[in-house]
GROMACS .gro file of C-alpha atoms in nm:
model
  160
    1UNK     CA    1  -1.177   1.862  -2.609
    2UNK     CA    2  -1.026   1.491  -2.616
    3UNK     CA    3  -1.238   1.175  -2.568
    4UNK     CA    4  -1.009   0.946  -2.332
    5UNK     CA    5  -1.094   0.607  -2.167
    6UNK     CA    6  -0.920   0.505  -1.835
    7UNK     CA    7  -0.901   0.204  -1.730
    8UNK     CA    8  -0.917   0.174  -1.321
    9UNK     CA    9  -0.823  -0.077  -1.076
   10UNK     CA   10  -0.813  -0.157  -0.701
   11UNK     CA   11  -0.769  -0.473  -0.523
   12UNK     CA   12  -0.714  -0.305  -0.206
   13UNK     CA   13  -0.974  -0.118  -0.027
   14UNK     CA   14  -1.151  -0.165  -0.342
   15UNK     CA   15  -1.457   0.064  -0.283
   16UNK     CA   16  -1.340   0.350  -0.114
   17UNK     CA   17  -1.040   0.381  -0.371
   18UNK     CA   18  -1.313   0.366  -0.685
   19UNK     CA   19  -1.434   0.655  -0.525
   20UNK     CA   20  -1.183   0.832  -0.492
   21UNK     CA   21  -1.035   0.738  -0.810
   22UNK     CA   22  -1.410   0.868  -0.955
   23UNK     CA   23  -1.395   1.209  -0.771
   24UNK     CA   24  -1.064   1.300  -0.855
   25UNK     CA   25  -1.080   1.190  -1.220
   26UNK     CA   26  -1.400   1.455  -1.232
   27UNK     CA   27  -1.150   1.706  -1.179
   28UNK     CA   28  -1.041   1.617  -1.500
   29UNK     CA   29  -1.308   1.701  -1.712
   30UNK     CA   30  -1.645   1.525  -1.789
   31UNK     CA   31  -1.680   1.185  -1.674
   32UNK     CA   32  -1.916   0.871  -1.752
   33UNK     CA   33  -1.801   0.542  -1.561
   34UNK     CA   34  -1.898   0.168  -1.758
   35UNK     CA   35  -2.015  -0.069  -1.434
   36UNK     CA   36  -1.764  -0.170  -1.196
   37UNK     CA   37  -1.647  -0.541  -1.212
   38UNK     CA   38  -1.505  -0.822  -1.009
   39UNK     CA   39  -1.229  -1.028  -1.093
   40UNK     CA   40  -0.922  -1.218  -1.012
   41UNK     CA   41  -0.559  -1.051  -1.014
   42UNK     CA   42  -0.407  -1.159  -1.338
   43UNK     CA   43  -0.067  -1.288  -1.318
   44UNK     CA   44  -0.057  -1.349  -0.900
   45UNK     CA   45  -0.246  -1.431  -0.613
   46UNK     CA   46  -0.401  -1.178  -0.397
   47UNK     CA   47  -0.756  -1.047  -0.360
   48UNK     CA   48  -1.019  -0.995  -0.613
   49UNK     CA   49  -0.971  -0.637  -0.786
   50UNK     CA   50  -1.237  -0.402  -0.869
   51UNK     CA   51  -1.219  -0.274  -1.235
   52UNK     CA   52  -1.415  -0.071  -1.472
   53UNK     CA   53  -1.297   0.249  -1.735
   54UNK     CA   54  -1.400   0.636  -1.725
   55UNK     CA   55  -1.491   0.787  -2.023
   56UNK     CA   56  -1.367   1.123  -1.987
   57UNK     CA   57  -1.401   1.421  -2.225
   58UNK     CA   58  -1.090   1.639  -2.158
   59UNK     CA   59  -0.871   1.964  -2.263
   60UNK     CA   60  -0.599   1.819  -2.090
   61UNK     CA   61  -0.285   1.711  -2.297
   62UNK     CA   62  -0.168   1.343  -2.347
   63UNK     CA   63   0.141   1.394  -2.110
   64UNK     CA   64  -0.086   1.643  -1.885
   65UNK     CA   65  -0.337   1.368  -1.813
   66UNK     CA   66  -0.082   1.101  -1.766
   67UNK     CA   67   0.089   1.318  -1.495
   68UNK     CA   68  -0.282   1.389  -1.301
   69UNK     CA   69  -0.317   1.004  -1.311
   70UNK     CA   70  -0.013   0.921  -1.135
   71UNK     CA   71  -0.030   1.176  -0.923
   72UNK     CA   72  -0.354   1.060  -0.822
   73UNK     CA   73  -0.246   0.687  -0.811
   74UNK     CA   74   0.029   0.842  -0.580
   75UNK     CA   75  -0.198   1.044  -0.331
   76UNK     CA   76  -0.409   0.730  -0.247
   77UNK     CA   77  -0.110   0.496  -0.149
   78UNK     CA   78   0.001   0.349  -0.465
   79UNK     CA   79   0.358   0.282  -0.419
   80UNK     CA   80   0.636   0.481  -0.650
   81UNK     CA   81   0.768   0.167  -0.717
   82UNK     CA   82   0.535  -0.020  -0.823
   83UNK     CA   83   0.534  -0.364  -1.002
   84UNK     CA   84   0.320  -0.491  -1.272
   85UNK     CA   85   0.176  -0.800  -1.105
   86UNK     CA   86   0.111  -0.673  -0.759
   87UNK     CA   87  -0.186  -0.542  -0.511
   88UNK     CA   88  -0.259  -0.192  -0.571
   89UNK     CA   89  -0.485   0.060  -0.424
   90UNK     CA   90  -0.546   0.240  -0.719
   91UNK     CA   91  -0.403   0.205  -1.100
   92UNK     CA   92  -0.509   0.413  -1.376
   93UNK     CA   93  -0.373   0.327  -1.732
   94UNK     CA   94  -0.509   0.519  -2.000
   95UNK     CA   95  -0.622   0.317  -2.266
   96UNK     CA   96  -0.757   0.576  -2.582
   97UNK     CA   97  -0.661   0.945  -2.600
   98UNK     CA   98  -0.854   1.059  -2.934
   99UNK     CA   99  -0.711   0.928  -3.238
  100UNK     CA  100  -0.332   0.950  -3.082
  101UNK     CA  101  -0.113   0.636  -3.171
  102UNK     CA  102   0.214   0.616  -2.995
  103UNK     CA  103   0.458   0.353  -2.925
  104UNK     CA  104   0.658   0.538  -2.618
  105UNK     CA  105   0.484   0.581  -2.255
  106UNK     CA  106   0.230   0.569  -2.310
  107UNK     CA  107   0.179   0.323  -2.531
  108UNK     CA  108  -0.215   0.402  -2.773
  109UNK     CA  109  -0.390   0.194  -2.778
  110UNK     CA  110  -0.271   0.026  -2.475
  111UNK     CA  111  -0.278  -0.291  -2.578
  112UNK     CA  112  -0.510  -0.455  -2.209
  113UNK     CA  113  -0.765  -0.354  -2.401
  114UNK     CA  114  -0.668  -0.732  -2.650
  115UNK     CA  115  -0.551  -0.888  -2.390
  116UNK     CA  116  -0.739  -0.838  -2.059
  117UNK     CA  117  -1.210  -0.899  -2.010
  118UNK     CA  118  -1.200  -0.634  -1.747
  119UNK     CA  119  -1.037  -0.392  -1.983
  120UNK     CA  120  -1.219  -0.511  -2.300
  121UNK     CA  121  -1.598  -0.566  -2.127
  122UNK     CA  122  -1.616  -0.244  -1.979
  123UNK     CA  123  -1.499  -0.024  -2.293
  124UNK     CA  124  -1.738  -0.205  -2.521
  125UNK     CA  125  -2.026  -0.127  -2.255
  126UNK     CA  126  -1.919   0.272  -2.282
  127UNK     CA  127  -1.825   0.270  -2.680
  128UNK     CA  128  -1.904  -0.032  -2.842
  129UNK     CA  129  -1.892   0.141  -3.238
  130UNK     CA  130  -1.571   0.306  -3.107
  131UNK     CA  131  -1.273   0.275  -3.343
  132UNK     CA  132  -0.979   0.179  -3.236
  133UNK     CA  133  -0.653   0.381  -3.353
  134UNK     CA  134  -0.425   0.201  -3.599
  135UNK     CA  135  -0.624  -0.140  -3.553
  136UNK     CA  136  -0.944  -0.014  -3.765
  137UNK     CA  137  -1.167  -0.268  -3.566
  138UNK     CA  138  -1.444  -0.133  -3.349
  139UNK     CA  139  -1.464  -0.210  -3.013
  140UNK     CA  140  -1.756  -0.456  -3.073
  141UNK     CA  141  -1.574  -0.698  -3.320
  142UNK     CA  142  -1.272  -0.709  -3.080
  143UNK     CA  143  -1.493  -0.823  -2.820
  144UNK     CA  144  -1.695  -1.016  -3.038
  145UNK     CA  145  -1.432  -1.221  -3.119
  146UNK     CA  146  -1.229  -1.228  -2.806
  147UNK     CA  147  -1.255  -1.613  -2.649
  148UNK     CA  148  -1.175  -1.545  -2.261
  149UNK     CA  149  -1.460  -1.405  -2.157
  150UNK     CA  150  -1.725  -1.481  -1.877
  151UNK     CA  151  -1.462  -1.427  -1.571
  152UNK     CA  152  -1.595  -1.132  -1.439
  153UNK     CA  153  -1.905  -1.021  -1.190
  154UNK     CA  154  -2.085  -0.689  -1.235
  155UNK     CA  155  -2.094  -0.551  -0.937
  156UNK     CA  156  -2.320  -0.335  -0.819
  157UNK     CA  157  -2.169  -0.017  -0.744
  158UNK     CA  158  -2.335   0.347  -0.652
  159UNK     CA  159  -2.104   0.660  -0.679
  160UNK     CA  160  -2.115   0.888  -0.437
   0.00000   0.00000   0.00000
């Protein structure tokens, strides 16, 4: 059994695809979801997204799971094609599989979880003594000592 995190996203009917993205991902193995958040699209204009990470526990391979997720991203109207910096119905990026490092697709740890609050906030709400792969910093002192926060709104959110 692996411990992954996923990090989910929608900015397009935001609630109904968290859902879905929440029952299929159960498929997967055992889930526990942080809180969902609000916040602005990073890198364009466009409509608030929806994010928050599933913890899953998993005896799914590395390139198994990534295949599930994108066929899942596929099956509720994410584009083939899709761009980095665009509205999307659903993305799932996986963001910790185990101990795994690896510097091909894809990349662990991703590295959102430095860069972006609505990667970063969530994880440390699910794991905050979690340590990260080839960084040797727990989740806590990375968002202990990450500066951009306070742009997000918990939202309250009820899975059904």
């Amino acid at each position: 059994m692996t411990l992954a995190y996923i990090g989910v996203g929608s900015n397009l009917e935001r609630e109904s695809h968290i859902q879905a993205a929440y029952h299929e991902v159960v498929k997967l193995g055992s889930v526990k979801a942080s809180s969902v958040f609000e916040c602005q699209p990073v890198g364009f204009d466009s409509h608030a997204f929806y994010n928050l990470v599933f913890e899953l526990k998993t005896h799914l391979s590395l390139v198994e799971l990534q295949k599930q997720l994108k066929a899942i991203e596929l099956k509720w109207g994410r584009s083939v094609d899709a761009q980095k910096f665009q509205d999307r119905t659903l993305d799932l990026d996986i963001l910790l599989f185990g101990d795994q490092v690896s510097d091909c697709d894809p990349v662990l740890p991703r590295s959102d979880i430095f860069k972006y609050e609505f990667v970063l906030e969530p994880l440390f709400e699910l794991c905050p003594d979690h340590v990260i792969p080839n960084d040797g910093r727990s989740i806590k002192q990375v968002w202990q000592s990450f500066e951009a926060k306070g742009s997000l709104t918990k939202i309250k959110f009820i899975f059904k």
